[in-house]
PDB file of N, CA and C in Angstrom:
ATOM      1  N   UNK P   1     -33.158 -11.491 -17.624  1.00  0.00           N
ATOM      2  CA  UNK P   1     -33.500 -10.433 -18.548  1.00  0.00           C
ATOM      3  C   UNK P   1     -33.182  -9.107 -17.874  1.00  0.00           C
ATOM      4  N   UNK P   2     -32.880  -7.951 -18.447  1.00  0.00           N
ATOM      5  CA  UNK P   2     -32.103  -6.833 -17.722  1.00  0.00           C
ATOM      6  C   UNK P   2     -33.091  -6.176 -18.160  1.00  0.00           C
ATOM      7  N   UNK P   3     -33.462  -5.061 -16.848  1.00  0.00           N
ATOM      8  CA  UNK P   3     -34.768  -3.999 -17.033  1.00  0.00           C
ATOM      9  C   UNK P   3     -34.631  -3.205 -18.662  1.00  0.00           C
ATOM     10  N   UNK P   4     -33.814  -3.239 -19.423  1.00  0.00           N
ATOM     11  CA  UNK P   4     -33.587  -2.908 -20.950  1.00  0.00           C
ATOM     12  C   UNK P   4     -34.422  -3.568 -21.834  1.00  0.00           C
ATOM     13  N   UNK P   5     -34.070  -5.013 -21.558  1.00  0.00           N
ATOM     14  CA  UNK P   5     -34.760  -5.898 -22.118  1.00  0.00           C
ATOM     15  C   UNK P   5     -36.346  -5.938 -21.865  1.00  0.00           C
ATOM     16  N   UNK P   6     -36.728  -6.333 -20.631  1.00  0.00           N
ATOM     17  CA  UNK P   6     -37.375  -6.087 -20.276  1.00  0.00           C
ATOM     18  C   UNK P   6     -38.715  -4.785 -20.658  1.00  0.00           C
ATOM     19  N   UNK P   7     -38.077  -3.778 -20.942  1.00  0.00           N
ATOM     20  CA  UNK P   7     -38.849  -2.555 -21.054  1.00  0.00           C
ATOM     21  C   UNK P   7     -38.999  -2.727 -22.478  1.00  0.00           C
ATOM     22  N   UNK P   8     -38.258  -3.090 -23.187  1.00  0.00           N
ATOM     23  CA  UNK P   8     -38.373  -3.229 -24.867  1.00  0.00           C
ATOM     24  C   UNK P   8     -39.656  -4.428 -25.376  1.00  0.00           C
ATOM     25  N   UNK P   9     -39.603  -5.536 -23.985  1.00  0.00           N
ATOM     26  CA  UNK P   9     -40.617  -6.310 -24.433  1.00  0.00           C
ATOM     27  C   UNK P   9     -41.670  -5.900 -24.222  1.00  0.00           C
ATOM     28  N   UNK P  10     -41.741  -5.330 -23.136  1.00  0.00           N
ATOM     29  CA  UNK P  10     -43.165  -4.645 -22.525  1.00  0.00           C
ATOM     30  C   UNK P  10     -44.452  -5.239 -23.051  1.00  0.00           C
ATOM     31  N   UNK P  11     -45.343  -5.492 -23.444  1.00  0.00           N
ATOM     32  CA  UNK P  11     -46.767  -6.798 -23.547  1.00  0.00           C
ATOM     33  C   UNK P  11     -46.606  -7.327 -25.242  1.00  0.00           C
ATOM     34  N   UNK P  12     -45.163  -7.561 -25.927  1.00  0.00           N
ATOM     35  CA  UNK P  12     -45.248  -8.112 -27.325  1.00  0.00           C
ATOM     36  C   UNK P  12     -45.252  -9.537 -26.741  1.00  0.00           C
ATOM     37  N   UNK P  13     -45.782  -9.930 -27.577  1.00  0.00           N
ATOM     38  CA  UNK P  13     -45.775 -11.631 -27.766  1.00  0.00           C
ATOM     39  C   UNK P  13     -44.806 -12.217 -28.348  1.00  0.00           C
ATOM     40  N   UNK P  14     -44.503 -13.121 -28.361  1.00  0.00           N
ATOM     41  CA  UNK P  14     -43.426 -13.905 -28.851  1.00  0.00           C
ATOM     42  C   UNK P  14     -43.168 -13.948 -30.588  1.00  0.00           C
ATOM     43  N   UNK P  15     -44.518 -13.374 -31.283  1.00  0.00           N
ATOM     44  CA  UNK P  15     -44.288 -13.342 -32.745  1.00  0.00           C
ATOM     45  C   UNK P  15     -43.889 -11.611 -32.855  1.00  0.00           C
ATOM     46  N   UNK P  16     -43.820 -10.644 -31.732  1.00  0.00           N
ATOM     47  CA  UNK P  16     -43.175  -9.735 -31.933  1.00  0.00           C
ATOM     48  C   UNK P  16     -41.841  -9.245 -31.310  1.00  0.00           C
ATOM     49  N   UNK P  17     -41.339 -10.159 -30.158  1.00  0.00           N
ATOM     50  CA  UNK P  17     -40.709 -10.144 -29.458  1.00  0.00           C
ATOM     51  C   UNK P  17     -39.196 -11.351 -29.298  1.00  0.00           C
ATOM     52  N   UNK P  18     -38.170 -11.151 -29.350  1.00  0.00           N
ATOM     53  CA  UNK P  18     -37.687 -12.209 -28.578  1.00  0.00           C
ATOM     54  C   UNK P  18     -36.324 -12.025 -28.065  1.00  0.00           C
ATOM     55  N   UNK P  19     -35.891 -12.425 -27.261  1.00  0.00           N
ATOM     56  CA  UNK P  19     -34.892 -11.610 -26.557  1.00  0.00           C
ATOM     57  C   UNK P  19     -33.346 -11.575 -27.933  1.00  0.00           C
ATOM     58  N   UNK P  20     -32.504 -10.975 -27.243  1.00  0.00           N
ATOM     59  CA  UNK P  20     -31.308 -10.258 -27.878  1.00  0.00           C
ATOM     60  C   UNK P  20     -30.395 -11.617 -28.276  1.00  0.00           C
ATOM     61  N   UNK P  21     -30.195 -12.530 -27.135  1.00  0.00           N
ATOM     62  CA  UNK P  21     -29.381 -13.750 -27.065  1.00  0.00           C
ATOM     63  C   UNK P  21     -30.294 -14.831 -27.882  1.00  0.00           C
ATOM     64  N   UNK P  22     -29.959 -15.134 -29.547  1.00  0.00           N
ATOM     65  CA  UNK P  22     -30.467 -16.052 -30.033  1.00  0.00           C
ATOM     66  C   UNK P  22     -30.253 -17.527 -29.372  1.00  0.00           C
ATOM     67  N   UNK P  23     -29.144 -17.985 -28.217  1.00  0.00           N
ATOM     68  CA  UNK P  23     -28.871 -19.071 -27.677  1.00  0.00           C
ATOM     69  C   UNK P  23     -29.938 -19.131 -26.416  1.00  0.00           C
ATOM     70  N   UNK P  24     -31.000 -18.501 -26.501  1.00  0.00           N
ATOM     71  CA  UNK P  24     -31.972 -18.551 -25.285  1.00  0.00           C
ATOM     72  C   UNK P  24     -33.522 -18.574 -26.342  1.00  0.00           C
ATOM     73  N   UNK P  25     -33.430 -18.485 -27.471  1.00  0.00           N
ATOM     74  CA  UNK P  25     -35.013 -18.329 -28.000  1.00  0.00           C
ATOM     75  C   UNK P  25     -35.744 -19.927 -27.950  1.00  0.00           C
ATOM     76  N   UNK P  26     -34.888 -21.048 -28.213  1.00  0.00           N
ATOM     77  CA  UNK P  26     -35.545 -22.091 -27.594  1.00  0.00           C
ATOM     78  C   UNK P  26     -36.170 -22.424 -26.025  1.00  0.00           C
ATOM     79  N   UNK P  27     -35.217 -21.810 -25.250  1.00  0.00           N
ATOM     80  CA  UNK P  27     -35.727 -22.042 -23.914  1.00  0.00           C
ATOM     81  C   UNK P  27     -37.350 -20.618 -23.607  1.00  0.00           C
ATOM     82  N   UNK P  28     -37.004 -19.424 -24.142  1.00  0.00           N
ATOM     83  CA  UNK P  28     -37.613 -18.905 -23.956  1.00  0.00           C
ATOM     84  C   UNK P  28     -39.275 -19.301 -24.694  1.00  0.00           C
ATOM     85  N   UNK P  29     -39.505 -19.802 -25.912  1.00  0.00           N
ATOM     86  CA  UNK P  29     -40.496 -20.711 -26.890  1.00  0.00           C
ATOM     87  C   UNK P  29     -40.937 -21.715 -25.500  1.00  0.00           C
ATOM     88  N   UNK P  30     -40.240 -22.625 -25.044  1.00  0.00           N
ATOM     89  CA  UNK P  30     -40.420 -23.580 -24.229  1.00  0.00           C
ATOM     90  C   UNK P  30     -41.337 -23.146 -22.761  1.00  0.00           C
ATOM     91  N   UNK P  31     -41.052 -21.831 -22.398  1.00  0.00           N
ATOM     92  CA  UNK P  31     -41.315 -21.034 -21.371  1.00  0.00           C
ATOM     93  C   UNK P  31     -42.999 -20.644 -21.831  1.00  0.00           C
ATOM     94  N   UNK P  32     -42.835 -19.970 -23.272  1.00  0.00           N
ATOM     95  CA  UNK P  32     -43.795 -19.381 -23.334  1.00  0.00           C
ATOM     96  C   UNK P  32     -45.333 -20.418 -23.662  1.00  0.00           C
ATOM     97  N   UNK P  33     -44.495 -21.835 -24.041  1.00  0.00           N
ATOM     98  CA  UNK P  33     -45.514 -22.772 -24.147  1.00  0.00           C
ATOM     99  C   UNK P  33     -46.068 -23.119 -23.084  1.00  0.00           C
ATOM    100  N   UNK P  34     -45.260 -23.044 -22.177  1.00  0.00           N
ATOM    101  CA  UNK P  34     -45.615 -24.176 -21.001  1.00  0.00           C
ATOM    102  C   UNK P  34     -46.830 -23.008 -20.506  1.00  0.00           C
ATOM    103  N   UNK P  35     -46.211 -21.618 -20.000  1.00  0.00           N
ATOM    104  CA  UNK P  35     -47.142 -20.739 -19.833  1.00  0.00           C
ATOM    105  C   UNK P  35     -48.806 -20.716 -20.107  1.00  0.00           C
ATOM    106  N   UNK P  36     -48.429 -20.450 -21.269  1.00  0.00           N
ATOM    107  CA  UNK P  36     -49.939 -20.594 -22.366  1.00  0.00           C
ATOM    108  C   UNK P  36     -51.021 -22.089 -22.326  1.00  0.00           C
ATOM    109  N   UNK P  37     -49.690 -22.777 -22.002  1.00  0.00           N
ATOM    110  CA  UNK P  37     -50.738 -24.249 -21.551  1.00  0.00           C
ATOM    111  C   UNK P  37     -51.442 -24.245 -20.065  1.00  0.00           C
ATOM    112  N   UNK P  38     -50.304 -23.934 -19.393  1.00  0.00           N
ATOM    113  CA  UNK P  38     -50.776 -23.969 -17.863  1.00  0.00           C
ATOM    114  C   UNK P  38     -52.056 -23.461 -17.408  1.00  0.00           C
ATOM    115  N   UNK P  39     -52.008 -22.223 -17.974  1.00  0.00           N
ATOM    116  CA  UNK P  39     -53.289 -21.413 -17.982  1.00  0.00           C
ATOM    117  C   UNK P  39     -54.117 -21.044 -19.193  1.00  0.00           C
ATOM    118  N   UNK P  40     -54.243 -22.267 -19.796  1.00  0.00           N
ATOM    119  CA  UNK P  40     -55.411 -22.480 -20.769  1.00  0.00           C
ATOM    120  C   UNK P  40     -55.190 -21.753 -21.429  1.00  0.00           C
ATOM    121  N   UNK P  41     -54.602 -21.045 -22.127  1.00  0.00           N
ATOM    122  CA  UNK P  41     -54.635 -19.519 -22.738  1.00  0.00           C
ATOM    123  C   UNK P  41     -54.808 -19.510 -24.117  1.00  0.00           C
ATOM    124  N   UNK P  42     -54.975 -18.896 -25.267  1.00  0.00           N
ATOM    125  CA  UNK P  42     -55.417 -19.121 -26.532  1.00  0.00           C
ATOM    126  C   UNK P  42     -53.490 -18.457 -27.327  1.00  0.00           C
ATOM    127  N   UNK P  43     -53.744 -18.805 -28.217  1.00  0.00           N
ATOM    128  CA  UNK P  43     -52.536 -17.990 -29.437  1.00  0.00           C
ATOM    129  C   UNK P  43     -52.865 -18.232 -30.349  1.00  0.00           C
ATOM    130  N   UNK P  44     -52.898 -16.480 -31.202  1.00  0.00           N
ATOM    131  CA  UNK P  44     -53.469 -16.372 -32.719  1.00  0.00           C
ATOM    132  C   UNK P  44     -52.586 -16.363 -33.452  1.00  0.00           C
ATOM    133  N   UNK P  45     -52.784 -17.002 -34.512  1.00  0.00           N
ATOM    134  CA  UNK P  45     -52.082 -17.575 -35.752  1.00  0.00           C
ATOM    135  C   UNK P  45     -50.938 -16.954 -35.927  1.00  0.00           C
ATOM    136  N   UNK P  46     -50.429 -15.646 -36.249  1.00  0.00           N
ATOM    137  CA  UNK P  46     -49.172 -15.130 -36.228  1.00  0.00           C
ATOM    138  C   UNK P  46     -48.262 -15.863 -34.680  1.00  0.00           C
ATOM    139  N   UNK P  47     -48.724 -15.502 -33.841  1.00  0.00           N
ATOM    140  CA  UNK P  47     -48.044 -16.692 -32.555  1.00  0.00           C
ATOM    141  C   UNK P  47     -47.872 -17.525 -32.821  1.00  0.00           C
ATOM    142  N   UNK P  48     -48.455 -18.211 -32.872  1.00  0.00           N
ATOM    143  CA  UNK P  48     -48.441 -20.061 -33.462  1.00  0.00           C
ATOM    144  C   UNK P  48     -47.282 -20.177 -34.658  1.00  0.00           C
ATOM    145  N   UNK P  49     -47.122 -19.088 -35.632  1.00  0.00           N
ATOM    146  CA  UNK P  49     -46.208 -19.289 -36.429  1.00  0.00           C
ATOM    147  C   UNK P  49     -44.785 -19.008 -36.306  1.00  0.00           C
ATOM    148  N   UNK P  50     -44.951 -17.905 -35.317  1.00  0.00           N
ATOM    149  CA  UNK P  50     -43.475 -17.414 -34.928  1.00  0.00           C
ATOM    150  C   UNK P  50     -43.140 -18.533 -33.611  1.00  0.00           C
ATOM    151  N   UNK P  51     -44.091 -19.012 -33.273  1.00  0.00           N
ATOM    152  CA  UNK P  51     -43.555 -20.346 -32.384  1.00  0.00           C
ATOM    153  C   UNK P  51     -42.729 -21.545 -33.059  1.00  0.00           C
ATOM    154  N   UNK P  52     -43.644 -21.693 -34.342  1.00  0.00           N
ATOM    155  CA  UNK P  52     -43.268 -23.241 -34.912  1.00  0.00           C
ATOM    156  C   UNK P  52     -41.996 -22.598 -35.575  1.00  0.00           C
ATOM    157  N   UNK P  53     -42.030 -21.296 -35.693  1.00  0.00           N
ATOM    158  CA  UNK P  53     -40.581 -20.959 -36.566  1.00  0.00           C
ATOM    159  C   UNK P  53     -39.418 -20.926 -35.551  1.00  0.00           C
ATOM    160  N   UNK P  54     -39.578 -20.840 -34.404  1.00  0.00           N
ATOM    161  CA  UNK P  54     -38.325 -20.716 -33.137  1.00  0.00           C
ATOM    162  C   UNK P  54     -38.641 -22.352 -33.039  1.00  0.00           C
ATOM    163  N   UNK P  55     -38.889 -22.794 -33.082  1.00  0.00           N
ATOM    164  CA  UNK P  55     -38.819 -25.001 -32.565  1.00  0.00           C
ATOM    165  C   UNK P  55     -38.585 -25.244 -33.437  1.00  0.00           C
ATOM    166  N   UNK P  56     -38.524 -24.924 -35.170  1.00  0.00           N
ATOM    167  CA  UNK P  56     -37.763 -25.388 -36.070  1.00  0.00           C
ATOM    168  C   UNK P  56     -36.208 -25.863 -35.861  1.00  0.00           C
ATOM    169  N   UNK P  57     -35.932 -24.796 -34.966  1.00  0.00           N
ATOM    170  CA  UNK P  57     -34.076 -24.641 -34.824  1.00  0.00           C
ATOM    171  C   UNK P  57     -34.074 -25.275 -33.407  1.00  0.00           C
ATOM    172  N   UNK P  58     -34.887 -25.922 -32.979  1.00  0.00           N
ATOM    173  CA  UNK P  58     -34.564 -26.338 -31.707  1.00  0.00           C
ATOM    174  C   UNK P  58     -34.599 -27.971 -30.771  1.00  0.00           C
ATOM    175  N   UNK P  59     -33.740 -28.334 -30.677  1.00  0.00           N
ATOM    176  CA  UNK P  59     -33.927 -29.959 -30.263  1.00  0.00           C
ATOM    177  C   UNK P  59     -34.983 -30.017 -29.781  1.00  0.00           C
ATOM    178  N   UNK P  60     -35.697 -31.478 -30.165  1.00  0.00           N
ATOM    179  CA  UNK P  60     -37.016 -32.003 -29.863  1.00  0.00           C
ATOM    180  C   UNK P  60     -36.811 -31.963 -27.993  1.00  0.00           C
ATOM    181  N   UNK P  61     -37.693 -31.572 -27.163  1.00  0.00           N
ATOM    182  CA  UNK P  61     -37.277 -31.199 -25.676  1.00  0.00           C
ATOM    183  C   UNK P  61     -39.160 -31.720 -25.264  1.00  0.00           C
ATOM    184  N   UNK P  62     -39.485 -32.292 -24.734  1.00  0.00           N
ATOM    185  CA  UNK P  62     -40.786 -32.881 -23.729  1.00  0.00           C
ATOM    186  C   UNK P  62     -40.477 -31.729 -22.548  1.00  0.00           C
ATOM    187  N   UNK P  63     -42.054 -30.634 -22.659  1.00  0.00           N
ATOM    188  CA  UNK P  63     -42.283 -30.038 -21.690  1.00  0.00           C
ATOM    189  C   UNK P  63     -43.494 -30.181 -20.735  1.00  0.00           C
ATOM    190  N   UNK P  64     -43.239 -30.323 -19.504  1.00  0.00           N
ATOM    191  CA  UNK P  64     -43.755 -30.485 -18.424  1.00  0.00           C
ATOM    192  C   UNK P  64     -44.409 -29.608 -17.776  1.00  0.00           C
ATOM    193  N   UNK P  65     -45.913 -29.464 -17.908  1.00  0.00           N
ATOM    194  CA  UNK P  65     -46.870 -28.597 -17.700  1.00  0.00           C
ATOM    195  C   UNK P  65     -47.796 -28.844 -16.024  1.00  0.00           C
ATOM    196  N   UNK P  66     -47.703 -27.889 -15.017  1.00  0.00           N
ATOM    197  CA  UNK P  66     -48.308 -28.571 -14.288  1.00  0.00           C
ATOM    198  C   UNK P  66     -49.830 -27.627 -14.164  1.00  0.00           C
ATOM    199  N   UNK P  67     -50.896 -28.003 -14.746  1.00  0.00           N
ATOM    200  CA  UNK P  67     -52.158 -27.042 -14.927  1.00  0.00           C
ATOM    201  C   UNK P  67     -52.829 -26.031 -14.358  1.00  0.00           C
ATOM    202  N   UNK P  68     -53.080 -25.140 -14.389  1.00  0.00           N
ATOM    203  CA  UNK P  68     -53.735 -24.215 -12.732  1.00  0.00           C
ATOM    204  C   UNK P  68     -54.966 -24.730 -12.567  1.00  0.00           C
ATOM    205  N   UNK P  69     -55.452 -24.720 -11.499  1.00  0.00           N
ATOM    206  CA  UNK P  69     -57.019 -25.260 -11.085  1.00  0.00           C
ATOM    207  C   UNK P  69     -57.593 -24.319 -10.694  1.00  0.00           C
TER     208      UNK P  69
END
């Protein structure tokens, strides 16, 4: 991500945010899941929707979470 990018995302979430290169919004969805799992984290309904709407377009992929303690 280039400090451009970067500065444009600045604390949006993924239902306001997603990078420029539509050939990265699956991996980036995948990122932001694993994230949010790892560290227990909650996502409100607009999230959750702009999630299931980026994995619509995206091969079924098994992600590998390793938990924080």
């Amino acid at each position: 991500m280039s400090a451009q990018q970067n500065r444009q995302k600045a604390d949006k979430d993924v239902a306001e945010w997603l990078p420029a290169d539509a050939g990265v919004h699956c991996r980036y969805a995948e990122d932001w899941v694993a994230v949010k799992t790892r560290w227990d984290l909650s996502a409100d309904p607009v999230e959750v929707l702009a999630l299931e709407r980026v994995a619509a377009g995206c091969p079924d992929e098994e992600i590998t979470v390793v938990l924080a303690r």
